[in-house]
Amino acid sequence: MTIDWFQIFKIVYFLIGHLDEVVAIILTILGWFIIVQNGKRLARKNEAHNLFQITRSLVNNIFETSKHAWLKGKIDLPQIEEHHLMLMCAELEICISKLNNYFDTKIYSQQITDLRQAITLIPFTINGKKLDCHSRIQEINSISSEINALLITGVYTHLNKS
Amino acid sequence: MINKIDVAKEFSARPYGRYRDDGEFSAQRFREEFLLPAFEQGLPFLVDLSGSNRYGSSFLEEAFGGLIRDGITQEQLGLMEIKHELLPSIPLEAKEYIEQAISANDN
């Protein structure tokens, strides 16, 4: 294939002749690109932040609800409360799996398993020793705090970087 | 085709309790009426826990850990697969109870 230098020269000559218009078009395209990318980034950041807030309040609600349930029930957890807590745990796991699409929160299914166990396993034992209600509440508190800490670390470290 | 036990459809979407005395949809009933007969067939089967998010730990412990106490061997356990589409922590927990029951059985 031969290069038609004359044609190329004609195109270059045309572009130089309309340089202001060419630059305007390039700047418009570039500007739109930057606006769209920035919009996407902000939307993603807001979405992740909202999800983070929902997840945190879920963890706190789970702790508060289970604390009241166990202080009241003492030996057993009534069906309605167990189902309510289980639904919250399921919601929490789904929220965390969605959050993990944005950040590496380092919260895995094992932590949710531990939390669910501490909330609903009857009798609740650790190393073969049966735990009373107050020790159970302490354990729920400790797992919830661990999840909260991992959430804050994972999310804010990333949000501050981006 | 692998046999499948769809817990939410075939048993209950609201399972609760450890023993039959705890309620109609207890873990003991699920184990005795669904899991043990599936093992008796000697064919691989899938326990699909999807469709319900309400599995309490006591339910899971009694349903799956109870298999070992009922004499199901580790070899037989290889026939069973457990899954939940949305919540991987639930099959994980069920497997944990099986492991715990095995080590309790060994001691």
CSV table of C-alpha atoms in Angstrom, one decimal:
chain,number,residue,atom,x,y,z
A,1,MET,CA,0.0,0.0,0.0
A,2,THR,CA,1.4,3.4,-0.9
A,3,ILE,CA,1.0,6.4,1.2
A,4,ASP,CA,-0.8,9.3,-0.4
A,5,TRP,CA,1.3,12.1,1.0
A,6,PHE,CA,-0.7,14.7,-0.8
A,7,GLN,CA,-4.0,13.5,0.8
A,8,ILE,CA,-2.3,13.6,4.3
A,9,PHE,CA,-1.0,17.1,3.6
A,10,LYS,CA,-4.5,18.2,2.6
A,11,ILE,CA,-5.9,16.9,5.9
A,12,VAL,CA,-3.2,18.4,8.0
A,13,TYR,CA,-3.6,21.7,6.2
A,14,PHE,CA,-7.4,21.6,6.8
A,15,LEU,CA,-6.9,20.8,10.5
A,16,ILE,CA,-4.4,23.7,10.9
A,17,GLY,CA,-6.8,26.0,9.2
A,18,HIS,CA,-9.6,25.0,11.6
A,19,LEU,CA,-7.3,24.6,14.6
A,20,ASP,CA,-9.6,26.5,17.0
A,21,GLU,CA,-12.5,24.3,16.2
A,22,VAL,CA,-10.5,21.1,16.5
A,23,VAL,CA,-9.1,22.1,19.9
A,24,ALA,CA,-12.7,23.0,21.0
A,25,ILE,CA,-14.0,19.6,20.0
A,26,ILE,CA,-11.1,17.8,21.7
A,27,LEU,CA,-11.5,19.8,24.9
A,28,THR,CA,-15.3,19.2,24.9
A,29,ILE,CA,-14.8,15.4,24.6
A,30,LEU,CA,-12.0,15.4,27.2
A,31,GLY,CA,-14.2,17.5,29.6
A,32,TRP,CA,-17.1,15.2,29.2
A,33,PHE,CA,-14.9,12.2,29.8
A,34,ILE,CA,-13.5,13.7,33.0
A,35,ILE,CA,-17.0,14.7,34.2
A,36,VAL,CA,-18.4,11.2,33.6
A,37,GLN,CA,-15.5,9.5,35.2
A,38,ASN,CA,-15.6,11.8,38.2
A,39,GLY,CA,-19.4,11.3,38.5
A,40,LYS,CA,-19.0,7.6,38.5
A,41,ARG,CA,-16.2,7.7,41.1
A,42,LEU,CA,-18.4,10.0,43.4
A,43,ALA,CA,-21.4,7.8,43.0
A,44,ARG,CA,-19.4,4.7,43.8
A,45,LYS,CA,-18.0,6.4,46.9
A,46,ASN,CA,-21.4,7.5,48.1
A,47,GLU,CA,-22.9,4.1,47.5
A,48,ALA,CA,-20.1,2.4,49.4
A,49,HIS,CA,-20.4,5.0,52.2
A,50,ASN,CA,-24.2,4.4,52.6
A,51,LEU,CA,-23.7,0.6,52.5
A,52,PHE,CA,-21.0,1.0,55.2
A,53,GLN,CA,-23.4,3.1,57.4
A,54,ILE,CA,-26.2,0.5,57.0
A,55,THR,CA,-23.8,-2.3,57.8
A,56,ARG,CA,-22.5,-0.6,61.0
A,57,SER,CA,-25.9,0.2,62.3
A,58,LEU,CA,-26.9,-3.5,61.6
A,59,VAL,CA,-24.0,-4.7,63.7
A,60,ASN,CA,-25.0,-2.4,66.5
A,61,ASN,CA,-28.7,-3.4,66.2
A,62,ILE,CA,-27.8,-7.1,66.3
A,63,PHE,CA,-25.8,-6.5,69.5
A,64,GLU,CA,-28.5,-4.5,71.2
A,65,THR,CA,-31.3,-6.8,70.2
A,66,SER,CA,-29.5,-9.9,71.2
A,67,LYS,CA,-28.4,-8.3,74.5
A,68,HIS,CA,-32.1,-7.6,75.4
A,69,ALA,CA,-33.2,-11.0,74.2
A,70,TRP,CA,-30.7,-12.9,76.3
A,71,LEU,CA,-31.1,-10.7,79.4
A,72,LYS,CA,-34.9,-11.4,79.2
A,73,GLY,CA,-34.9,-15.0,78.2
A,74,LYS,CA,-31.9,-16.2,80.3
A,75,ILE,CA,-32.1,-19.8,79.2
A,76,ASP,CA,-33.7,-19.9,75.8
A,77,LEU,CA,-34.4,-17.6,72.8
A,78,PRO,CA,-38.0,-17.3,71.8
A,79,GLN,CA,-38.7,-18.3,68.2
A,80,ILE,CA,-39.8,-14.8,67.1
A,81,GLU,CA,-36.6,-13.2,68.5
A,82,GLU,CA,-34.4,-15.9,67.0
A,83,HIS,CA,-35.9,-15.4,63.6
A,84,HIS,CA,-35.6,-11.6,63.9
A,85,LEU,CA,-31.9,-12.0,64.8
A,86,MET,CA,-31.3,-14.5,62.1
A,87,LEU,CA,-32.7,-12.2,59.5
A,88,MET,CA,-30.5,-9.4,60.7
A,89,CYS,CA,-27.5,-11.7,60.5
A,90,ALA,CA,-28.4,-12.7,57.0
A,91,GLU,CA,-28.8,-9.0,56.0
A,92,LEU,CA,-25.4,-8.3,57.6
A,93,GLU,CA,-23.8,-11.0,55.6
A,94,ILE,CA,-25.3,-9.8,52.3
A,95,CYS,CA,-24.3,-6.2,53.1
A,96,ILE,CA,-20.7,-7.3,53.9
A,97,SER,CA,-20.5,-9.4,50.7
A,98,LYS,CA,-21.6,-6.3,48.7
A,99,LEU,CA,-19.1,-4.1,50.6
A,100,ASN,CA,-16.4,-6.5,49.8
A,101,ASN,CA,-17.0,-5.7,46.1
A,102,TYR,CA,-15.7,-2.2,46.9
A,103,PHE,CA,-13.1,-2.7,49.6
A,104,ASP,CA,-11.3,-5.6,51.2
A,105,THR,CA,-13.0,-5.4,54.6
A,106,LYS,CA,-11.3,-8.6,55.8
A,107,ILE,CA,-14.7,-9.7,57.2
A,108,TYR,CA,-15.3,-13.3,56.1
A,109,SER,CA,-18.2,-15.8,56.5
A,110,GLN,CA,-16.4,-17.2,59.6
A,111,GLN,CA,-17.0,-14.0,61.6
A,112,ILE,CA,-20.7,-14.1,60.7
A,113,THR,CA,-20.8,-17.8,61.7
A,114,ASP,CA,-19.2,-16.9,65.1
A,115,LEU,CA,-21.7,-14.2,65.6
A,116,ARG,CA,-24.7,-16.4,64.7
A,117,GLN,CA,-23.4,-19.1,67.0
A,118,ALA,CA,-23.0,-16.7,69.9
A,119,ILE,CA,-26.5,-15.4,69.4
A,120,THR,CA,-28.4,-18.6,68.8
A,121,LEU,CA,-26.4,-21.7,69.9
A,122,ILE,CA,-28.1,-23.4,72.8
A,123,PRO,CA,-26.2,-24.4,74.9
A,124,PHE,CA,-23.4,-22.0,74.0
A,125,THR,CA,-20.0,-23.5,74.7
A,126,ILE,CA,-16.5,-22.4,74.3
A,127,ASN,CA,-13.8,-25.0,74.6
A,128,GLY,CA,-16.4,-27.4,76.0
A,129,LYS,CA,-17.4,-25.0,78.7
A,130,LYS,CA,-21.0,-23.9,78.9
A,131,LEU,CA,-21.3,-20.1,79.0
A,132,ASP,CA,-24.0,-18.2,81.0
A,133,CYS,CA,-26.0,-15.4,79.5
A,134,HIS,CA,-23.6,-12.6,80.6
A,135,SER,CA,-20.6,-14.4,79.1
A,136,ARG,CA,-22.6,-14.9,76.0
A,137,ILE,CA,-23.5,-11.2,75.8
A,138,GLN,CA,-19.8,-10.4,76.3
A,139,GLU,CA,-18.9,-12.8,73.4
A,140,ILE,CA,-21.5,-11.2,71.1
A,141,ASN,CA,-20.1,-7.8,72.1
A,142,SER,CA,-16.6,-8.8,71.4
A,143,ILE,CA,-17.4,-10.3,67.9
A,144,SER,CA,-19.6,-7.3,67.0
A,145,SER,CA,-16.8,-4.9,68.0
A,146,GLU,CA,-14.3,-6.9,66.0
A,147,ILE,CA,-16.6,-6.7,62.9
A,148,ASN,CA,-17.1,-3.0,63.5
A,149,ALA,CA,-13.3,-2.4,63.8
A,150,LEU,CA,-12.6,-4.4,60.6
A,151,LEU,CA,-15.4,-2.4,58.8
A,152,ILE,CA,-14.0,1.0,59.9
A,153,THR,CA,-10.4,0.0,59.1
A,154,GLY,CA,-11.3,-1.5,55.7
A,155,VAL,CA,-13.7,1.2,54.5
A,156,TYR,CA,-12.0,4.3,55.8
A,157,THR,CA,-8.5,3.3,54.8
A,158,HIS,CA,-9.8,2.8,51.3
A,159,LEU,CA,-12.1,5.9,51.2
A,160,ASN,CA,-9.2,8.1,52.3
A,161,LYS,CA,-7.0,6.7,49.6
A,162,SER,CA,-9.5,7.2,46.8
B,1,MET,CA,-28.9,-36.3,38.3
B,2,ILE,CA,-27.9,-35.6,42.0
B,3,ASN,CA,-30.7,-35.9,44.6
B,4,LYS,CA,-31.5,-32.6,46.1
B,5,ILE,CA,-33.2,-31.7,49.4
B,6,ASP,CA,-34.6,-28.2,49.1
B,7,VAL,CA,-35.1,-27.4,52.7
B,8,ALA,CA,-37.3,-24.3,52.3
B,9,LYS,CA,-39.6,-26.0,49.8
B,10,GLU,CA,-39.7,-29.5,51.2
B,11,PHE,CA,-39.4,-28.9,54.9
B,12,SER,CA,-39.9,-25.4,56.1
B,13,ALA,CA,-38.8,-21.8,55.3
B,14,ARG,CA,-39.0,-21.2,59.1
B,15,PRO,CA,-37.1,-24.0,60.7
B,16,TYR,CA,-36.8,-23.6,64.5
B,17,GLY,CA,-35.5,-25.5,67.5
B,18,ARG,CA,-33.4,-28.5,68.3
B,19,TYR,CA,-35.8,-31.2,69.3
B,20,ARG,CA,-39.3,-32.3,68.2
B,21,ASP,CA,-40.7,-30.7,71.5
B,22,ASP,CA,-39.4,-27.3,70.4
B,23,GLY,CA,-41.7,-27.1,67.4
B,24,GLU,CA,-43.1,-28.7,64.2
B,25,PHE,CA,-40.1,-27.9,62.1
B,26,SER,CA,-37.3,-28.9,64.4
B,27,ALA,CA,-33.8,-30.0,63.5
B,28,GLN,CA,-34.4,-33.5,64.9
B,29,ARG,CA,-37.4,-34.0,62.6
B,30,PHE,CA,-35.4,-32.7,59.6
B,31,ARG,CA,-32.6,-35.0,60.3
B,32,GLU,CA,-34.7,-38.1,60.9
B,33,GLU,CA,-37.2,-37.5,58.0
B,34,PHE,CA,-34.9,-36.0,55.4
B,35,LEU,CA,-31.2,-36.5,56.0
B,36,LEU,CA,-31.0,-40.0,57.4
B,37,PRO,CA,-33.3,-41.5,54.7
B,38,ALA,CA,-31.1,-39.8,52.1
B,39,PHE,CA,-28.0,-41.5,53.6
B,40,GLU,CA,-29.8,-44.8,53.6
B,41,GLN,CA,-30.1,-44.6,49.8
B,42,GLY,CA,-26.3,-44.5,49.5
B,43,LEU,CA,-26.4,-41.9,46.7
B,44,PRO,CA,-24.8,-38.4,46.6
B,45,PHE,CA,-27.2,-35.7,47.5
B,46,LEU,CA,-27.3,-32.0,47.9
B,47,VAL,CA,-28.9,-30.2,50.9
B,48,ASP,CA,-29.9,-26.8,49.5
B,49,LEU,CA,-30.5,-24.4,52.4
B,50,SER,CA,-31.2,-21.5,50.1
B,51,GLY,CA,-34.7,-20.0,50.3
B,52,SER,CA,-34.5,-19.4,54.0
B,53,ASN,CA,-32.3,-17.2,56.1
B,54,ARG,CA,-33.6,-18.3,59.5
B,55,TYR,CA,-31.3,-21.2,60.4
B,56,GLY,CA,-30.5,-20.8,64.1
B,57,SER,CA,-27.3,-22.4,65.3
B,58,SER,CA,-29.1,-24.9,67.5
B,59,PHE,CA,-31.0,-26.1,64.4
B,60,LEU,CA,-27.8,-26.5,62.4
B,61,GLU,CA,-26.0,-28.2,65.2
B,62,GLU,CA,-28.8,-30.7,65.9
B,63,ALA,CA,-29.5,-31.3,62.2
B,64,PHE,CA,-25.9,-31.8,61.0
B,65,GLY,CA,-23.9,-32.5,64.1
B,66,GLY,CA,-26.6,-35.0,65.1
B,67,LEU,CA,-25.8,-37.1,62.1
B,68,ILE,CA,-22.6,-38.2,63.7
B,69,ARG,CA,-24.4,-38.9,67.0
B,70,ASP,CA,-26.8,-41.0,64.9
B,71,GLY,CA,-23.9,-43.1,63.6
B,72,ILE,CA,-23.3,-41.6,60.2
B,73,THR,CA,-19.7,-42.3,59.2
B,74,GLN,CA,-17.2,-39.9,57.7
B,75,GLU,CA,-17.3,-42.0,54.6
B,76,GLN,CA,-21.0,-41.6,54.3
B,77,LEU,CA,-20.7,-37.9,54.9
B,78,GLY,CA,-18.9,-37.6,51.6
B,79,LEU,CA,-22.2,-38.2,49.9
B,80,MET,CA,-23.7,-35.0,51.3
B,81,GLU,CA,-23.1,-31.6,49.9
B,82,ILE,CA,-24.5,-28.5,51.7
B,83,LYS,CA,-25.0,-25.1,50.1
B,84,HIS,CA,-26.7,-21.8,50.5
B,85,GLU,CA,-26.8,-19.5,47.4
B,86,LEU,CA,-26.6,-16.2,49.3
B,87,LEU,CA,-25.1,-16.9,52.7
B,88,PRO,CA,-21.9,-19.0,52.6
B,89,SER,CA,-21.7,-18.7,56.4
B,90,ILE,CA,-24.6,-21.2,56.9
B,91,PRO,CA,-23.1,-24.2,55.2
B,92,LEU,CA,-19.8,-23.3,56.8
B,93,GLU,CA,-21.4,-23.4,60.2
B,94,ALA,CA,-23.1,-26.7,59.5
B,95,LYS,CA,-19.8,-28.2,58.5
B,96,GLU,CA,-18.2,-26.8,61.6
B,97,TYR,CA,-20.8,-28.7,63.7
B,98,ILE,CA,-20.1,-31.9,61.9
B,99,GLU,CA,-16.4,-31.5,62.6
B,100,GLN,CA,-17.1,-30.8,66.3
B,101,ALA,CA,-19.3,-33.8,66.6
B,102,ILE,CA,-16.6,-36.0,65.0
B,103,SER,CA,-14.0,-34.8,67.4
B,104,ALA,CA,-16.4,-35.2,70.4
B,105,ASN,CA,-17.2,-38.7,69.1
B,106,ASP,CA,-13.4,-39.5,68.9
B,107,ASN,CA,-12.7,-38.4,72.4
